[in-house]
mmCIF file of C-alpha atoms in Angstrom:
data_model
loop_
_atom_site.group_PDB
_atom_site.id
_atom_site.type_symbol
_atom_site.label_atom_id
_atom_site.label_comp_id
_atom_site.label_asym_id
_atom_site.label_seq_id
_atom_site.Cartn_x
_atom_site.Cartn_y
_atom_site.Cartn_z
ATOM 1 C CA UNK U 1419 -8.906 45.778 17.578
ATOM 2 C CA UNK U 1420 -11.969 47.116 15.749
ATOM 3 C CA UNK U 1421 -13.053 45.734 12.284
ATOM 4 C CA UNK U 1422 -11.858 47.964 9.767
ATOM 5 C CA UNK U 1423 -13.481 48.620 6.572
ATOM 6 C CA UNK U 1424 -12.056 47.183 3.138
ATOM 7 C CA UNK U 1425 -10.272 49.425 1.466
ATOM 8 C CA UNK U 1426 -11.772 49.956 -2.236
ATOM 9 C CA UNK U 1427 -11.265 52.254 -4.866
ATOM 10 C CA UNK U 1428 -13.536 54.519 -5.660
ATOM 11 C CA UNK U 1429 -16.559 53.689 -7.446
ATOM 12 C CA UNK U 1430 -16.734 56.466 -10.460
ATOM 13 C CA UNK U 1431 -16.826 55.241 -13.930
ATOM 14 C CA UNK U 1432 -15.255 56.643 -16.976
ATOM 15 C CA UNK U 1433 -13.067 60.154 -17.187
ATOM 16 C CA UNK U 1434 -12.966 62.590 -14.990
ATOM 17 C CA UNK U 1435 -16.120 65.506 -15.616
ATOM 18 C CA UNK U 1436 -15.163 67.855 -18.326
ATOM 19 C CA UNK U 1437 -15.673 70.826 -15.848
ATOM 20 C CA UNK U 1438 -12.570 69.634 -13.896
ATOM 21 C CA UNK U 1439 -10.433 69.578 -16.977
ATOM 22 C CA UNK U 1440 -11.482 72.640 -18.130
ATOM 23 C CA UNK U 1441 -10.929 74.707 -14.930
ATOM 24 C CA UNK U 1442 -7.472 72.420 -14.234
ATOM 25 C CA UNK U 1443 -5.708 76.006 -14.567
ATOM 26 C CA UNK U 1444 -7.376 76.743 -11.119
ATOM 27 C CA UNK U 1445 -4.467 75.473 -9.942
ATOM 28 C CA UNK U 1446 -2.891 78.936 -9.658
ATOM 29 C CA UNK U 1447 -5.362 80.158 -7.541
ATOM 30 C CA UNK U 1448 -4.083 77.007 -5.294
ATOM 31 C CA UNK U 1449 -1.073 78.205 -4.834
ATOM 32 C CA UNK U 1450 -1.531 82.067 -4.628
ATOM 33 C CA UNK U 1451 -3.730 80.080 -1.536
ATOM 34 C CA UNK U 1452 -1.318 78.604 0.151
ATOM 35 C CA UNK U 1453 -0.146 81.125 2.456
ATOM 36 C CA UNK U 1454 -3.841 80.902 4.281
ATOM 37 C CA UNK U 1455 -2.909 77.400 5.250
ATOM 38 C CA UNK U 1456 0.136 78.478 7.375
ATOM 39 C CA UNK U 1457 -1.596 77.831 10.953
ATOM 40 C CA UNK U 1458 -2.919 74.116 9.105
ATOM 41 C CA UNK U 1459 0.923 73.714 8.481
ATOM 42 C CA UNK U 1460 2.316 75.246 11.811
ATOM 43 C CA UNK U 1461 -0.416 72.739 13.739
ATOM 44 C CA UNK U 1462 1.357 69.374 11.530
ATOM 45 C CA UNK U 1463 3.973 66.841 13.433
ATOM 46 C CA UNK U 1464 7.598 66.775 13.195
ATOM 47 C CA UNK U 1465 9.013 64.494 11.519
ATOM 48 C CA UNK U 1466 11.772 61.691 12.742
ATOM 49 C CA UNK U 1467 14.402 62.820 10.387
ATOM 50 C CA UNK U 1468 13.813 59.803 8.294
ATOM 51 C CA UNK U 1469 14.808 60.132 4.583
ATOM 52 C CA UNK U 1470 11.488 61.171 1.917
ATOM 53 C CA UNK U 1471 12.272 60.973 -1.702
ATOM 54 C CA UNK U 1472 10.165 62.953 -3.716
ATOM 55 C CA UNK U 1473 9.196 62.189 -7.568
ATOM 56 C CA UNK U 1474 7.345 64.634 -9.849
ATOM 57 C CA UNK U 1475 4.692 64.152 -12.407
ATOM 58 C CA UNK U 1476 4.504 63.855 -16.112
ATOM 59 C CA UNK U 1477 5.879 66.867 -17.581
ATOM 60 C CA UNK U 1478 7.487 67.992 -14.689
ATOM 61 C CA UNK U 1479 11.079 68.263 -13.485
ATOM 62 C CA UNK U 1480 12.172 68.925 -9.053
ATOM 63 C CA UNK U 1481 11.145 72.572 -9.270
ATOM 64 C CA UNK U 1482 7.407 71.285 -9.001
ATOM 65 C CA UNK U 1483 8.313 69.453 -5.713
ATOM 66 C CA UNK U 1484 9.489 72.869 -4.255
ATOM 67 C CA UNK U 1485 6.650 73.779 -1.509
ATOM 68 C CA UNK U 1486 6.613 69.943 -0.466
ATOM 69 C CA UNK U 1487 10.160 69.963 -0.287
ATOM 70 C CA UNK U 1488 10.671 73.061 1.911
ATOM 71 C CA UNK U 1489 7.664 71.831 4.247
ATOM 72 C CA UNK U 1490 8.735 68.629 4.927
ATOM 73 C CA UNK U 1491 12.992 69.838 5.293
ATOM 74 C CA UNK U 1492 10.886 72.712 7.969
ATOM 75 C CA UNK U 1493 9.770 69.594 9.970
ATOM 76 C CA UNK U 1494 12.473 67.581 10.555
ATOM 77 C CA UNK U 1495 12.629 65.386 7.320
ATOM 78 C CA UNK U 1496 15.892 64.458 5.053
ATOM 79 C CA UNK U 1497 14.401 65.757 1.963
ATOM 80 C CA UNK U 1498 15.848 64.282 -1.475
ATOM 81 C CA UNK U 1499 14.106 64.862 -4.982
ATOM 82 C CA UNK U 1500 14.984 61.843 -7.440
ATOM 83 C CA UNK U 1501 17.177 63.370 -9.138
ATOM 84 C CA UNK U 1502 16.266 62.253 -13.165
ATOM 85 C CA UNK U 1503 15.241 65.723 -14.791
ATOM 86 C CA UNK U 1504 12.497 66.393 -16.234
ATOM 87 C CA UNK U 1505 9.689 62.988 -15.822
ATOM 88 C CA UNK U 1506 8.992 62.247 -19.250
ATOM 89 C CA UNK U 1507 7.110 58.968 -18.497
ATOM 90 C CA UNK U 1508 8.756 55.818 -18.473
ATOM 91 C CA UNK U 1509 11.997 55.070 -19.895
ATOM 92 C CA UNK U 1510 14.320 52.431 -19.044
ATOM 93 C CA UNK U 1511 16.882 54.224 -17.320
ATOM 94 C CA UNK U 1512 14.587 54.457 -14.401
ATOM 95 C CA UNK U 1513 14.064 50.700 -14.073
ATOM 96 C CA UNK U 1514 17.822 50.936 -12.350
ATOM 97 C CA UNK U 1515 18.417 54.369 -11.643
ATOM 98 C CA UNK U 1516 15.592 54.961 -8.687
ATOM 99 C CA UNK U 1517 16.075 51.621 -7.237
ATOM 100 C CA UNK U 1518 19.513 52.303 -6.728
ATOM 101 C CA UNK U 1519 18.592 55.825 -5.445
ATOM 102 C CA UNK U 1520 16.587 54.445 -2.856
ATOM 103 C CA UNK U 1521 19.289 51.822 -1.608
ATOM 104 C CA UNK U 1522 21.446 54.457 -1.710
ATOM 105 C CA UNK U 1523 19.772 56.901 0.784
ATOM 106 C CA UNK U 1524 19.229 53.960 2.637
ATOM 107 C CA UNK U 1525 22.315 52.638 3.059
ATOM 108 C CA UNK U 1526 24.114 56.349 3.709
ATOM 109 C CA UNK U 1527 21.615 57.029 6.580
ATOM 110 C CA UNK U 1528 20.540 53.403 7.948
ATOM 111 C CA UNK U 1529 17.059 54.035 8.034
ATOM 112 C CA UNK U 1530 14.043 53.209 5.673
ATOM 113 C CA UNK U 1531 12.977 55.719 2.832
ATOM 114 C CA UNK U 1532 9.586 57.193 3.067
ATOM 115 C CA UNK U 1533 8.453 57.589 -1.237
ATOM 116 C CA UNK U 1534 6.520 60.553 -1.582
ATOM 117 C CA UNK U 1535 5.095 60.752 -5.671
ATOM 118 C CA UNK U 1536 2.784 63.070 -7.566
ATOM 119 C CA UNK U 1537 0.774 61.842 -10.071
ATOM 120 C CA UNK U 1538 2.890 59.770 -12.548
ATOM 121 C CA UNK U 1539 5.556 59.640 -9.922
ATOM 122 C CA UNK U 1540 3.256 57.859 -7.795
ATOM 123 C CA UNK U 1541 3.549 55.265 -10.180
ATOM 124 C CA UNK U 1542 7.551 55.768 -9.915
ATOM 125 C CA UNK U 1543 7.381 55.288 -6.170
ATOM 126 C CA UNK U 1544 5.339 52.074 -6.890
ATOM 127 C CA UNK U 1545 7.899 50.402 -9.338
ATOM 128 C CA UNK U 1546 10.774 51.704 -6.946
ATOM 129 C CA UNK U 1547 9.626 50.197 -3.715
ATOM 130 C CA UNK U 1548 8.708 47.141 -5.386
ATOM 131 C CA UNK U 1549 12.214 46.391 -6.040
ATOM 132 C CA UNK U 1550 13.910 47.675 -2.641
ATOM 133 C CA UNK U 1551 11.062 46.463 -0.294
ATOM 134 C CA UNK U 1552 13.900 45.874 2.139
ATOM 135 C CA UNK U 1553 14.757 50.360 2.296
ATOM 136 C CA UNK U 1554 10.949 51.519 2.079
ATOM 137 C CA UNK U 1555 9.173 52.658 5.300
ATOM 138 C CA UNK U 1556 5.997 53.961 3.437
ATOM 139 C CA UNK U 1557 4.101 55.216 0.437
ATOM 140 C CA UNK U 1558 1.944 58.411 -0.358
ATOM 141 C CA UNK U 1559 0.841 59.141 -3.562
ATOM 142 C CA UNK U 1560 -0.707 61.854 -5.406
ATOM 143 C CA UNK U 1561 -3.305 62.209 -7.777
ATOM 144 C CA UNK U 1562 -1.505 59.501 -9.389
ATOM 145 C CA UNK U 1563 -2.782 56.523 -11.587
ATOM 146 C CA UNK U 1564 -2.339 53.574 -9.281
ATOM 147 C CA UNK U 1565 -4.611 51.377 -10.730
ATOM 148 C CA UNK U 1566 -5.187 50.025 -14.179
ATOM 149 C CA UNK U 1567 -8.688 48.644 -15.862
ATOM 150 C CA UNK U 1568 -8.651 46.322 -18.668
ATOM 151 C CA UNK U 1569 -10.226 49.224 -20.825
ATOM 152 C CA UNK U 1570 -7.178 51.402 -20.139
ATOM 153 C CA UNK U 1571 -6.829 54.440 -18.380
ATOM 154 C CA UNK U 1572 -9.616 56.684 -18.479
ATOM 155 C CA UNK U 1573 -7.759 60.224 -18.431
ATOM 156 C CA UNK U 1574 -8.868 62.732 -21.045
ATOM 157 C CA UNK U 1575 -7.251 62.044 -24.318
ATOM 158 C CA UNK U 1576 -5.854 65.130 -24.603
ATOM 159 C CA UNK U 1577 -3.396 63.647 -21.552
ATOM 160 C CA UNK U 1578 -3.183 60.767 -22.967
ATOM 161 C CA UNK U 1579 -2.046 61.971 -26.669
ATOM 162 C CA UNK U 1580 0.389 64.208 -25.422
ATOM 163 C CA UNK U 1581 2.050 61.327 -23.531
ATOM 164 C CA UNK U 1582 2.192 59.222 -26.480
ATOM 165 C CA UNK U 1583 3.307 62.414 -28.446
ATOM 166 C CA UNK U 1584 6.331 62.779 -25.800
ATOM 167 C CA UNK U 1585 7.035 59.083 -25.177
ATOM 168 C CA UNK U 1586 7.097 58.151 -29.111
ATOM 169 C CA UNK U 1587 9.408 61.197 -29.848
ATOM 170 C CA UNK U 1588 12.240 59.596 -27.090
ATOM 171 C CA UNK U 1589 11.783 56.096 -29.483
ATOM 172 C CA UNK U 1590 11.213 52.667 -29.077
ATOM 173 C CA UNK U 1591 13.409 52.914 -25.115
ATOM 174 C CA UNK U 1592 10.944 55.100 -23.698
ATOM 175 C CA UNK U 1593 8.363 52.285 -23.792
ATOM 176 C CA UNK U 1594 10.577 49.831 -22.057
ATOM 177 C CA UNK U 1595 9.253 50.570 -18.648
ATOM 178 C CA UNK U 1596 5.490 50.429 -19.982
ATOM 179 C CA UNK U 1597 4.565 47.086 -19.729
ATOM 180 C CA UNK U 1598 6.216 46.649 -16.269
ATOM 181 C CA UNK U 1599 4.496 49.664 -14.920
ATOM 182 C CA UNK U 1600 1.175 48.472 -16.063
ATOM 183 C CA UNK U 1601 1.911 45.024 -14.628
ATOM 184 C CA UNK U 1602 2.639 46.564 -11.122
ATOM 185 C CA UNK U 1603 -0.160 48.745 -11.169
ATOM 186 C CA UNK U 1604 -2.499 45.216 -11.486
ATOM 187 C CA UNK U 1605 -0.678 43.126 -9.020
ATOM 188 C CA UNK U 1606 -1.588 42.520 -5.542
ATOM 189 C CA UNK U 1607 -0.656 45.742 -3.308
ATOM 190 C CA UNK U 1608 2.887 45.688 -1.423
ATOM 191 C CA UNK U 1609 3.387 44.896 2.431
ATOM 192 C CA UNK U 1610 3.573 48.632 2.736
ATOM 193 C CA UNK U 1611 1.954 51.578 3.827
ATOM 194 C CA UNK U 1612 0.682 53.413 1.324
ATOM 195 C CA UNK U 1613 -1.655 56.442 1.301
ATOM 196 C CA UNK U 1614 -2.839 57.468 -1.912
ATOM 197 C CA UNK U 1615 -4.555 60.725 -2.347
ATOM 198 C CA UNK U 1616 -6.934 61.160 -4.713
ATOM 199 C CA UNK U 1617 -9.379 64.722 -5.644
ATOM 200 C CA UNK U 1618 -12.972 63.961 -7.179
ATOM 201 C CA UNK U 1619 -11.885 67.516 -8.630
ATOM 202 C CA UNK U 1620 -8.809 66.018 -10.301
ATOM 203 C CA UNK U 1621 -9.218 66.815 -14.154
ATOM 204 C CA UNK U 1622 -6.782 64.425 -15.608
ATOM 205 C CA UNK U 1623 -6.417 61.071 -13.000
ATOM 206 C CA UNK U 1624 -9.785 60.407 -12.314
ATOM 207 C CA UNK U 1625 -11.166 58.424 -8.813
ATOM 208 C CA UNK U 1626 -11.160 55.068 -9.858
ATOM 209 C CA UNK U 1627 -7.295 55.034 -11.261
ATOM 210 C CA UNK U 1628 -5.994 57.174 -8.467
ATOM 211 C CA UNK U 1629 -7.555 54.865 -5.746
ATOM 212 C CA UNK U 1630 -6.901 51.364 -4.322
ATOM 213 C CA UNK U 1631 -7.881 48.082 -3.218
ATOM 214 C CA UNK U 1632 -5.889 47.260 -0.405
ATOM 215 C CA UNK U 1633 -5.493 45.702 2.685
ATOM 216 C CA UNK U 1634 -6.794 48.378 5.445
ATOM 217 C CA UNK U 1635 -4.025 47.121 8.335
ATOM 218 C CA UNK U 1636 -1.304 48.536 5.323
ATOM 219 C CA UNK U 1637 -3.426 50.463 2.530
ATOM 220 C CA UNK U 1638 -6.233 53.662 2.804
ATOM 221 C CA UNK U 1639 -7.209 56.372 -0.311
ATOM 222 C CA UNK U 1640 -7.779 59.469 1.202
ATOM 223 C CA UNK U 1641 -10.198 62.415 -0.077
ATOM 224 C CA UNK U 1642 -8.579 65.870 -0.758
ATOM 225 C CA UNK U 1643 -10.175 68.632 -2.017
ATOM 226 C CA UNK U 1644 -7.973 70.498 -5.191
ATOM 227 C CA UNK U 1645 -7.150 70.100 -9.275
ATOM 228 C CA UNK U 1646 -4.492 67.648 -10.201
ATOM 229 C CA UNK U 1647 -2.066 70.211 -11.161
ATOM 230 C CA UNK U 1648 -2.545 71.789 -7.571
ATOM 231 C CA UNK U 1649 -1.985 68.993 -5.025
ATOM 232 C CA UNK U 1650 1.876 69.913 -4.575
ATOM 233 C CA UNK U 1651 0.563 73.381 -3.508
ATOM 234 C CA UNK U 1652 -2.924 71.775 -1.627
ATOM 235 C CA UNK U 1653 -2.317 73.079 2.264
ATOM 236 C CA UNK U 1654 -4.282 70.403 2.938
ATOM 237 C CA UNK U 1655 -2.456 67.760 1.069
ATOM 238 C CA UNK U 1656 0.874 68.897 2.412
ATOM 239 C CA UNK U 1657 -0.802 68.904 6.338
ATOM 240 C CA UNK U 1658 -2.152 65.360 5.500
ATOM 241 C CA UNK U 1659 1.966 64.358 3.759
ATOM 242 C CA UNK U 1660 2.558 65.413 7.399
ATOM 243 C CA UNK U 1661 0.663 63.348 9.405
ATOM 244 C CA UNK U 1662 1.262 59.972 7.199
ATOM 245 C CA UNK U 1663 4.941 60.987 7.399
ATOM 246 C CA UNK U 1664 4.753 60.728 11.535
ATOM 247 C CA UNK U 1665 3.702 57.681 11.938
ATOM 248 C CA UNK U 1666 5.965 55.417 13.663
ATOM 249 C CA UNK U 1667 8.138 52.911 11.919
ATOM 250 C CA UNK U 1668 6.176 49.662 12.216
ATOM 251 C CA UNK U 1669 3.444 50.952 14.151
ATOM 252 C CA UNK U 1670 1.459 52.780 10.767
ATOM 253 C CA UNK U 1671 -2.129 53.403 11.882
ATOM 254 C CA UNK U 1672 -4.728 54.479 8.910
ATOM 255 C CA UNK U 1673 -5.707 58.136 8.901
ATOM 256 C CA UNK U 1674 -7.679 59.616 11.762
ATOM 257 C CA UNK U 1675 -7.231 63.278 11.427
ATOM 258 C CA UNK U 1676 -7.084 65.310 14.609
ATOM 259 C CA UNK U 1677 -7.514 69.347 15.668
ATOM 260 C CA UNK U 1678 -7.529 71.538 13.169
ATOM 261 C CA UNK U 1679 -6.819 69.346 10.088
ATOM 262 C CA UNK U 1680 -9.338 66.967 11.001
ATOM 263 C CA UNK U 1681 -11.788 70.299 11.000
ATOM 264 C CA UNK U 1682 -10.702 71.669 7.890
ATOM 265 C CA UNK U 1683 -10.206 67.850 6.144
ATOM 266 C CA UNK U 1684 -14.159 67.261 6.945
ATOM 267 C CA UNK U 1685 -15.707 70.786 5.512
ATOM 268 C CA UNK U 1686 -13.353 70.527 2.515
ATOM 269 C CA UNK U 1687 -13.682 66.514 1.491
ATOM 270 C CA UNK U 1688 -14.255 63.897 4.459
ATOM 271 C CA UNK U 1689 -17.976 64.611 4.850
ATOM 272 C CA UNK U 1690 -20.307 61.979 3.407
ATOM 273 C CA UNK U 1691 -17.571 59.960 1.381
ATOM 274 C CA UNK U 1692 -18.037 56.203 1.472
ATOM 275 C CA UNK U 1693 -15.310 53.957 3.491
ATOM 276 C CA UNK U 1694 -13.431 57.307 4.457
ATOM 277 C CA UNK U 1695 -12.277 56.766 8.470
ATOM 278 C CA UNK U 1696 -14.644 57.841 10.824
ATOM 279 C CA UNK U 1697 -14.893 60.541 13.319
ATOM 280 C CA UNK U 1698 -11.386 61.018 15.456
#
């Protein structure tokens, strides 16, 4: 087997450019966009018929998780959406709820669940596997803040004050979660496979957060191209959900894109980016 590189996060420093938060709202010209990406789509594997649980992000309820959830149901996946409302950061009737969740659609279908989370629900899929590492087959995140500096997360503080806003306003319970999130986010990186996706255009999680260090035989960070409040609409992201998706139970291989995804993924964001995989 070939030497693999280390997987790192990425090296940026600080919060994401003000450009990218400013134009964030681009995100509608995303998804106006993502009927162009129908042959990208068509071209994507089938799925097993394994069980994916999908999480939104901050601020955002199942409706978000619509165009990931009909794509994935279209090839051959037993699509569930967690289930909680509306994600309105941590609160301590998730530190039971989604582990149970995920035992359950494990136990009703015998087969390991595949955690699919965007942004802050990547964090959610994190927590969740970490306590049912017997029902988890994989991990992809999304543009979501996977890793924690001693400074503190480096989102624009506009993000950051309206979580605080929202959190403080559900009182002292919706903190409970917090310090246990933050914890996980530090720790050493689960005997899993986990894909995080991560945009240098992302105007709220920026590289560094969104990105980890990992082992490469489990762990990669892959490039997309997009805003954060696009991804769940990014043809490209949902081609690339895809392919991580396929890979066999127990035989996960790191990303190596092929035809036509591989073309588009290198013109759009694999060209010249430090420790992304080589040439398929």
């Amino acid at each position: 087997m070939p030497n693999r590189r280390p997987v790192v996060r990425h090296g940026h420093v600080g919060r994401p450019r003000a450009l990218h938060s400013l134009i964030e709202p681009r995100a509608l010209l995303e998804m106006a966009l993502l009927p162009a990406s129908l042959p990208l789509l068509a071209e994507a594997p089938r799925g097993d018929g394994h069980p994916v649980l999908l999480m939104p992000g901050f601020m955002a309820d199942e409706k978000s998780l619509i165009a990931l959830k009909l794509f994935l149901q279209r090839k051959g996946y037993d699509v569930h959406t967690w289930g909680l409302g509306r994600n309105l950061g941590f609160r301590s009737k998730h530190a039971s709820a989604l582990p149970q969740k995920i035992r359950y659609l494990h136990h009703v279908t015998g087969r390991k669940v595949s955690l699919v989370g965007w942004s802050l629900g990547g964090v959610f899929s994190l927590y969740g596997a970490q306590n049912t590492l017997d029902c988890v087959r994989s991990i992809i995140t999304l543009g979501s803040p996977v890793s924690v500096d001693a400074a503190g997360s480096q989102s624009p503080p506009t993000v950051r004050a309206l979580y605080r806003l929202v959190s403080h306003r559900l009182g002292p319970a919706a903190h409970v979660m917090q310090p246990r999130a933050k914890t996980l986010r530090e720790q050493h990186r689960l005997a899993i496979p986990t894909s995080c996706l991560y945009s240098l255009g992302d105007g709220v999680v920026p590289p560094q957060e969104a990105t980890i260090d990992g082992d490469p035989t489990l762990h990669e960070n892959i490039r997309v191209p997009g805003s954060h409040l696009g991804l769940g609409f990014n043809g490209i992201v949902l081609a690339i959900v895809a392919d991580r998706l396929a890979q066999p139970e127990g035989a996960w291989q790191p990303f190596a894109p092929k035809g036509l995804l591989a073309r588009v993924w290198r013109a759009t964001a694999g060209r010249g980016e430090p420790g992304l995989p080589s040439a398929a």
